Amino acid sequence: MNREAVRKLVQVYIDRNKLSNPEFAKQAKINDRTVRRLLNSEESISDSTLKKLAAACVQPKYAVVGFNSGKVYFRGEHHADCTRWINTQVRTGDTLHTSRKTYLDIDEPMLIKHMLEASRPSFD
């Protein structure tokens, strides 16, 4: 990975969201010293750590939202991530007669919305 590109991406993300370095490190689940090394020095950083830092800067674009309550159950970068999450929530029947039936443990219908739509208030 290109260290300079990741450094610029992290710096822009920190500035845009008005975060401190420790806040970003906590959000990215990476050591604070690693973030400081990336931004301030030329010390080497592994490719896997650079990938984690770059992934922390990606904003989720889609959300699984409850139809009745408006509660956000899951956020993901792609529509497929939300669909995959819904599919992992499904369970099948336990007996021979119900083995082909699928059940969803969430009590309300769910929608996958683009985050811009999910954050906008509805005037219904």
CSV table of N, CA and C in Angstrom, one decimal:
chain,number,residue,atom,x,y,z
A,1,MET,N,0.8,-1.2,0.0
A,1,MET,CA,0.0,0.0,0.0
A,1,MET,C,0.9,1.2,0.0
A,2,ASN,N,0.4,2.3,-0.6
A,2,ASN,CA,1.1,3.5,-0.6
A,2,ASN,C,0.9,4.3,0.7
A,3,ARG,N,2.0,4.5,1.4
A,3,ARG,CA,1.9,5.1,2.7
A,3,ARG,C,1.5,6.5,2.6
A,4,GLU,N,1.9,7.2,1.7
A,4,GLU,CA,1.6,8.7,1.5
A,4,GLU,C,0.1,8.9,1.2
A,5,ALA,N,-0.4,8.0,0.4
A,5,ALA,CA,-1.9,8.1,0.1
A,5,ALA,C,-2.7,7.8,1.3
A,6,VAL,N,-2.3,6.8,2.1
A,6,VAL,CA,-3.1,6.5,3.3
A,6,VAL,C,-2.9,7.7,4.3
A,7,ARG,N,-1.7,8.3,4.4
A,7,ARG,CA,-1.5,9.4,5.3
A,7,ARG,C,-2.4,10.6,5.0
A,8,LYS,N,-2.5,10.9,3.7
A,8,LYS,CA,-3.4,12.0,3.3
A,8,LYS,C,-4.9,11.6,3.6
A,9,LEU,N,-5.3,10.4,3.3
A,9,LEU,CA,-6.6,10.0,3.6
A,9,LEU,C,-7.0,10.1,5.0
A,10,VAL,N,-6.1,9.6,5.9
A,10,VAL,CA,-6.3,9.7,7.4
A,10,VAL,C,-6.4,11.1,7.8
A,11,GLN,N,-5.4,11.9,7.3
A,11,GLN,CA,-5.4,13.4,7.8
A,11,GLN,C,-6.7,14.1,7.3
A,12,VAL,N,-7.1,13.9,6.1
A,12,VAL,CA,-8.4,14.5,5.7
A,12,VAL,C,-9.6,14.0,6.5
A,13,TYR,N,-9.6,12.7,6.8
A,13,TYR,CA,-10.7,12.2,7.6
A,13,TYR,C,-10.7,12.8,9.0
A,14,ILE,N,-9.5,12.9,9.6
A,14,ILE,CA,-9.4,13.5,11.0
A,14,ILE,C,-9.9,14.9,10.9
A,15,ASP,N,-9.4,15.7,10.0
A,15,ASP,CA,-9.8,17.1,9.9
A,15,ASP,C,-11.3,17.3,9.6
A,16,ARG,N,-11.8,16.5,8.7
A,16,ARG,CA,-13.2,16.7,8.3
A,16,ARG,C,-14.2,16.3,9.5
A,17,ASN,N,-13.8,15.3,10.3
A,17,ASN,CA,-14.7,14.9,11.4
A,17,ASN,C,-14.2,15.5,12.7
A,18,LYS,N,-13.2,16.4,12.7
A,18,LYS,CA,-12.8,17.1,13.9
A,18,LYS,C,-12.4,16.2,15.0
A,19,LEU,N,-11.6,15.2,14.7
A,19,LEU,CA,-11.2,14.2,15.7
A,19,LEU,C,-9.8,14.5,16.1
A,20,SER,N,-9.5,14.0,17.3
A,20,SER,CA,-8.1,14.1,17.7
A,20,SER,C,-7.4,12.7,17.3
A,21,ASN,N,-6.1,12.7,17.4
A,21,ASN,CA,-5.5,11.4,17.0
A,21,ASN,C,-5.9,10.2,17.9
A,22,PRO,N,-6.0,10.4,19.2
A,22,PRO,CA,-6.4,9.3,20.0
A,22,PRO,C,-7.9,8.9,19.7
A,23,GLU,N,-8.7,9.8,19.4
A,23,GLU,CA,-10.1,9.5,19.1
A,23,GLU,C,-10.2,8.7,17.8
A,24,PHE,N,-9.4,9.1,16.8
A,24,PHE,CA,-9.4,8.3,15.6
A,24,PHE,C,-8.8,6.9,15.8
A,25,ALA,N,-7.7,6.8,16.6
A,25,ALA,CA,-7.1,5.5,16.9
A,25,ALA,C,-8.1,4.6,17.6
A,26,LYS,N,-8.9,5.1,18.5
A,26,LYS,CA,-9.9,4.3,19.2
A,26,LYS,C,-11.0,3.8,18.2
A,27,GLN,N,-11.4,4.7,17.3
A,27,GLN,CA,-12.4,4.4,16.3
A,27,GLN,C,-11.9,3.3,15.4
A,28,ALA,N,-10.6,3.4,15.0
A,28,ALA,CA,-10.0,2.5,14.0
A,28,ALA,C,-9.5,1.2,14.7
A,29,LYS,N,-9.6,1.2,16.1
A,29,LYS,CA,-9.1,0.1,16.9
A,29,LYS,C,-7.6,-0.2,16.6
A,30,ILE,N,-6.8,0.8,16.6
A,30,ILE,CA,-5.4,0.8,16.4
A,30,ILE,C,-4.7,1.6,17.5
A,31,ASN,N,-3.5,1.2,17.8
A,31,ASN,CA,-2.7,1.9,18.8
A,31,ASN,C,-2.6,3.4,18.4
A,32,ASP,N,-2.6,4.3,19.4
A,32,ASP,CA,-2.5,5.7,19.1
A,32,ASP,C,-1.1,6.0,18.6
A,33,ARG,N,-0.1,5.3,19.1
A,33,ARG,CA,1.3,5.5,18.6
A,33,ARG,C,1.4,5.3,17.1
A,34,THR,N,0.7,4.3,16.6
A,34,THR,CA,0.7,4.0,15.2
A,34,THR,C,0.2,5.1,14.3
A,35,VAL,N,-0.9,5.7,14.8
A,35,VAL,CA,-1.4,6.9,14.1
A,35,VAL,C,-0.4,8.0,14.1
A,36,ARG,N,0.2,8.3,15.2
A,36,ARG,CA,1.2,9.3,15.3
A,36,ARG,C,2.4,9.1,14.4
A,37,ARG,N,2.8,7.8,14.4
A,37,ARG,CA,3.9,7.4,13.5
A,37,ARG,C,3.6,7.6,12.0
A,38,LEU,N,2.3,7.4,11.7
A,38,LEU,CA,1.9,7.6,10.3
A,38,LEU,C,1.9,9.0,9.9
A,39,LEU,N,1.3,9.9,10.8
A,39,LEU,CA,1.2,11.3,10.5
A,39,LEU,C,2.4,12.1,10.7
A,40,ASN,N,3.3,11.7,11.6
A,40,ASN,CA,4.4,12.6,11.9
A,40,ASN,C,5.8,12.1,11.5
A,41,SER,N,6.0,10.8,11.4
A,41,SER,CA,7.4,10.4,11.2
A,41,SER,C,7.4,9.5,9.9
A,42,GLU,N,8.6,9.1,9.6
A,42,GLU,CA,8.9,8.2,8.4
A,42,GLU,C,9.1,6.8,8.8
A,43,GLU,N,8.8,6.4,10.1
A,43,GLU,CA,9.0,5.1,10.5
A,43,GLU,C,8.1,4.1,9.7
A,44,SER,N,8.6,2.9,9.5
A,44,SER,CA,7.8,1.9,8.7
A,44,SER,C,6.6,1.5,9.4
A,45,ILE,N,5.5,1.2,8.6
A,45,ILE,CA,4.3,0.7,9.1
A,45,ILE,C,3.9,-0.5,8.2
A,46,SER,N,3.4,-1.5,8.8
A,46,SER,CA,3.1,-2.7,7.9
A,46,SER,C,1.9,-2.5,7.0
A,47,ASP,N,1.9,-3.2,5.9
A,47,ASP,CA,0.8,-3.1,5.0
A,47,ASP,C,-0.6,-3.4,5.6
A,48,SER,N,-0.6,-4.4,6.5
A,48,SER,CA,-1.9,-4.7,7.1
A,48,SER,C,-2.4,-3.6,8.0
A,49,THR,N,-1.5,-2.9,8.7
A,49,THR,CA,-1.9,-1.7,9.5
A,49,THR,C,-2.4,-0.6,8.6
A,50,LEU,N,-1.7,-0.4,7.5
A,50,LEU,CA,-2.1,0.7,6.5
A,50,LEU,C,-3.5,0.4,6.0
A,51,LYS,N,-3.8,-0.9,5.7
A,51,LYS,CA,-5.1,-1.3,5.2
A,51,LYS,C,-6.2,-1.0,6.3
A,52,LYS,N,-5.9,-1.3,7.6
A,52,LYS,CA,-6.8,-1.0,8.7
A,52,LYS,C,-7.1,0.5,8.8
A,53,LEU,N,-6.0,1.3,8.7
A,53,LEU,CA,-6.2,2.7,8.8
A,53,LEU,C,-7.0,3.2,7.6
A,54,ALA,N,-6.8,2.7,6.4
A,54,ALA,CA,-7.6,3.2,5.3
A,54,ALA,C,-9.0,2.7,5.4
A,55,ALA,N,-9.3,1.5,5.9
A,55,ALA,CA,-10.6,1.0,6.1
A,55,ALA,C,-11.4,1.8,7.1
A,56,ALA,N,-10.7,2.4,8.1
A,56,ALA,CA,-11.4,3.2,9.1
A,56,ALA,C,-11.9,4.5,8.6
A,57,CYS,N,-11.3,4.9,7.5
A,57,CYS,CA,-11.7,6.2,6.9
A,57,CYS,C,-12.9,6.1,5.9
A,58,VAL,N,-13.4,4.9,5.6
A,58,VAL,CA,-14.5,4.7,4.7
A,58,VAL,C,-15.8,4.9,5.5
A,59,GLN,N,-16.6,5.7,5.0
A,59,GLN,CA,-17.9,6.0,5.6
A,59,GLN,C,-18.9,5.0,5.2
A,60,PRO,N,-19.7,4.4,6.1
A,60,PRO,CA,-20.8,3.5,5.6
A,60,PRO,C,-21.8,4.3,4.8
A,61,LYS,N,-22.3,3.7,3.7
A,61,LYS,CA,-23.2,4.4,2.8
A,61,LYS,C,-24.6,3.8,2.8
A,62,TYR,N,-24.8,2.6,3.4
A,62,TYR,CA,-26.1,2.0,3.4
A,62,TYR,C,-26.5,1.6,4.9
A,63,ALA,N,-27.7,1.5,5.2
A,63,ALA,CA,-28.2,1.1,6.5
A,63,ALA,C,-29.4,0.2,6.4
A,64,VAL,N,-29.5,-0.7,7.4
A,64,VAL,CA,-30.7,-1.6,7.5
A,64,VAL,C,-31.5,-0.9,8.6
A,65,VAL,N,-32.7,-0.4,8.2
A,65,VAL,CA,-33.5,0.4,9.0
A,65,VAL,C,-34.8,-0.3,9.3
A,66,GLY,N,-35.3,-0.3,10.5
A,66,GLY,CA,-36.6,-0.9,10.8
A,66,GLY,C,-37.7,-0.1,10.2
A,67,PHE,N,-38.7,-0.7,9.6
A,67,PHE,CA,-39.8,0.0,8.9
A,67,PHE,C,-40.6,0.8,9.8
A,68,ASN,N,-41.0,0.2,11.0
A,68,ASN,CA,-41.9,0.9,11.9
A,68,ASN,C,-41.2,1.8,12.8
A,69,SER,N,-40.1,1.4,13.4
A,69,SER,CA,-39.5,2.2,14.4
A,69,SER,C,-38.4,3.1,13.9
A,70,GLY,N,-37.9,2.9,12.7
A,70,GLY,CA,-36.8,3.7,12.2
A,70,GLY,C,-35.5,3.4,12.8
A,71,LYS,N,-35.4,2.4,13.6
A,71,LYS,CA,-34.1,2.0,14.3
A,71,LYS,C,-33.1,1.5,13.3
A,72,VAL,N,-31.9,1.9,13.4
A,72,VAL,CA,-30.8,1.5,12.5
A,72,VAL,C,-30.2,0.2,13.1
A,73,TYR,N,-30.3,-0.9,12.4
A,73,TYR,CA,-29.8,-2.2,12.9
A,73,TYR,C,-28.4,-2.5,12.5
A,74,PHE,N,-28.0,-2.0,11.3
A,74,PHE,CA,-26.7,-2.3,10.7
A,74,PHE,C,-26.3,-1.2,9.7
A,75,ARG,N,-25.0,-0.9,9.6
A,75,ARG,CA,-24.5,0.0,8.6
A,75,ARG,C,-23.4,-0.7,7.8
A,76,GLY,N,-23.4,-0.4,6.5
A,76,GLY,CA,-22.4,-1.1,5.7
A,76,GLY,C,-22.0,-0.2,4.5
A,77,GLU,N,-20.9,-0.4,4.0
A,77,GLU,CA,-20.4,0.4,2.8
A,77,GLU,C,-21.2,0.1,1.6
A,78,HIS,N,-21.6,-1.2,1.4
A,78,HIS,CA,-22.2,-1.6,0.1
A,78,HIS,C,-23.6,-2.1,0.5
A,79,HIS,N,-24.5,-2.1,-0.5
A,79,HIS,CA,-25.9,-2.7,-0.4
A,79,HIS,C,-25.8,-4.2,0.0
A,80,ALA,N,-24.8,-4.8,-0.7
A,80,ALA,CA,-24.6,-6.2,-0.4
A,80,ALA,C,-24.2,-6.6,1.0
A,81,ASP,N,-23.5,-5.7,1.7
A,81,ASP,CA,-23.2,-5.9,3.1
A,81,ASP,C,-24.4,-5.9,3.9
A,82,CYS,N,-25.4,-5.1,3.6
A,82,CYS,CA,-26.6,-5.0,4.4
A,82,CYS,C,-27.5,-6.3,4.1
A,83,THR,N,-27.5,-6.7,2.9
A,83,THR,CA,-28.2,-7.9,2.5
A,83,THR,C,-27.6,-9.1,3.2
A,84,ARG,N,-26.3,-9.2,3.2
A,84,ARG,CA,-25.6,-10.3,3.8
A,84,ARG,C,-25.9,-10.3,5.3
A,85,TRP,N,-26.0,-9.1,6.0
A,85,TRP,CA,-26.3,-9.1,7.4
A,85,TRP,C,-27.7,-9.6,7.7
A,86,ILE,N,-28.6,-9.2,6.8
A,86,ILE,CA,-30.0,-9.7,7.0
A,86,ILE,C,-30.0,-11.2,6.8
A,87,ASN,N,-29.3,-11.8,5.9
A,87,ASN,CA,-29.3,-13.2,5.6
A,87,ASN,C,-28.7,-14.0,6.8
A,88,THR,N,-27.7,-13.3,7.5
A,88,THR,CA,-27.1,-14.0,8.7
A,88,THR,C,-28.1,-14.0,9.9
A,89,GLN,N,-29.1,-13.1,9.9
A,89,GLN,CA,-30.1,-13.1,11.0
A,89,GLN,C,-31.2,-14.2,10.8
A,90,VAL,N,-31.3,-14.8,9.7
A,90,VAL,CA,-32.3,-15.8,9.4
A,90,VAL,C,-31.9,-17.1,10.0
A,91,ARG,N,-32.9,-17.8,10.6
A,91,ARG,CA,-32.7,-19.1,11.0
A,91,ARG,C,-33.7,-20.1,10.4
A,92,THR,N,-33.4,-21.3,10.4
A,92,THR,CA,-34.4,-22.3,9.8
A,92,THR,C,-35.0,-23.1,10.9
A,93,GLY,N,-36.1,-23.8,10.6
A,93,GLY,CA,-36.8,-24.6,11.5
A,93,GLY,C,-35.9,-25.7,12.1
A,94,ASP,N,-36.3,-26.3,13.2
A,94,ASP,CA,-35.5,-27.3,13.9
A,94,ASP,C,-36.0,-28.7,13.6
A,95,THR,N,-37.2,-28.9,13.3
A,95,THR,CA,-37.8,-30.2,13.1
A,95,THR,C,-37.8,-30.5,11.6
A,96,LEU,N,-38.1,-31.8,11.3
A,96,LEU,CA,-38.2,-32.2,9.9
A,96,LEU,C,-39.3,-31.5,9.1
A,97,HIS,N,-40.4,-31.2,9.8
A,97,HIS,CA,-41.5,-30.5,9.1
A,97,HIS,C,-41.3,-29.1,8.9
A,98,THR,N,-40.4,-28.5,9.7
A,98,THR,CA,-40.2,-27.0,9.6
A,98,THR,C,-38.8,-26.7,9.1
A,99,SER,N,-38.1,-27.7,8.6
A,99,SER,CA,-36.7,-27.4,8.2
A,99,SER,C,-36.6,-26.5,6.9
A,100,ARG,N,-37.7,-26.4,6.1
A,100,ARG,CA,-37.6,-25.6,4.9
A,100,ARG,C,-38.1,-24.2,5.2
A,101,LYS,N,-38.7,-23.9,6.4
A,101,LYS,CA,-39.2,-22.6,6.8
A,101,LYS,C,-38.1,-21.8,7.3
A,102,THR,N,-38.1,-20.5,7.0
A,102,THR,CA,-37.0,-19.6,7.6
A,102,THR,C,-37.7,-18.6,8.5
A,103,TYR,N,-37.1,-18.2,9.5
A,103,TYR,CA,-37.6,-17.3,10.5
A,103,TYR,C,-36.6,-16.2,10.7
A,104,LEU,N,-37.1,-15.0,10.9
A,104,LEU,CA,-36.3,-13.8,11.2
A,104,LEU,C,-36.6,-13.4,12.6
A,105,ASP,N,-35.6,-13.3,13.4
A,105,ASP,CA,-35.8,-13.0,14.8
A,105,ASP,C,-36.2,-11.5,15.1
A,106,ILE,N,-36.1,-10.7,14.1
A,106,ILE,CA,-36.5,-9.2,14.3
A,106,ILE,C,-37.9,-9.1,14.0
A,107,ASP,N,-38.6,-8.4,14.9
A,107,ASP,CA,-40.1,-8.3,14.8
A,107,ASP,C,-40.7,-7.4,13.8
A,108,GLU,N,-39.9,-6.6,13.1
A,108,GLU,CA,-40.5,-5.6,12.2
A,108,GLU,C,-39.8,-5.8,10.8
A,109,PRO,N,-40.5,-5.4,9.8
A,109,PRO,CA,-39.9,-5.4,8.4
A,109,PRO,C,-38.7,-4.4,8.4
A,110,MET,N,-37.8,-4.8,7.5
A,110,MET,CA,-36.6,-3.9,7.4
A,110,MET,C,-36.4,-3.4,6.0
A,111,LEU,N,-35.8,-2.2,5.9
A,111,LEU,CA,-35.5,-1.6,4.6
A,111,LEU,C,-34.0,-1.4,4.6
A,112,ILE,N,-33.5,-1.4,3.4
A,112,ILE,CA,-32.1,-1.0,3.2
A,112,ILE,C,-32.1,0.3,2.5
A,113,LYS,N,-31.6,1.3,3.2
A,113,LYS,CA,-31.7,2.7,2.7
A,113,LYS,C,-30.3,3.3,2.5
A,114,HIS,N,-30.2,4.1,1.5
A,114,HIS,CA,-28.9,4.9,1.3
A,114,HIS,C,-28.8,5.8,2.5
A,115,MET,N,-27.6,6.0,3.1
A,115,MET,CA,-27.4,6.8,4.3
A,115,MET,C,-28.0,8.2,4.2
A,116,LEU,N,-27.9,8.8,3.0
A,116,LEU,CA,-28.5,10.2,2.9
A,116,LEU,C,-30.0,10.2,3.1
A,117,GLU,N,-30.6,9.1,2.6
A,117,GLU,CA,-32.1,9.0,2.9
A,117,GLU,C,-32.3,8.6,4.4
A,118,ALA,N,-31.5,7.8,5.0
A,118,ALA,CA,-31.7,7.4,6.3
A,118,ALA,C,-31.5,8.5,7.3
A,119,SER,N,-30.6,9.5,7.0
A,119,SER,CA,-30.4,10.6,7.9
A,119,SER,C,-31.4,11.7,7.7
A,120,ARG,N,-32.1,11.8,6.6
A,120,ARG,CA,-33.0,12.8,6.4
A,120,ARG,C,-34.3,12.5,7.2
A,121,PRO,N,-34.9,13.6,7.8
A,121,PRO,CA,-36.1,13.4,8.5
A,121,PRO,C,-37.3,13.2,7.5
A,122,SER,N,-38.2,12.3,7.9
A,122,SER,CA,-39.3,12.1,7.0
A,122,SER,C,-40.5,13.0,7.5
A,123,PHE,N,-41.2,13.5,6.6
A,123,PHE,CA,-42.4,14.4,6.9
A,123,PHE,C,-43.7,13.7,6.6
A,124,ASP,N,-43.9,12.5,7.1
A,124,ASP,CA,-45.1,11.8,6.8
A,124,ASP,C,-46.2,12.1,7.7
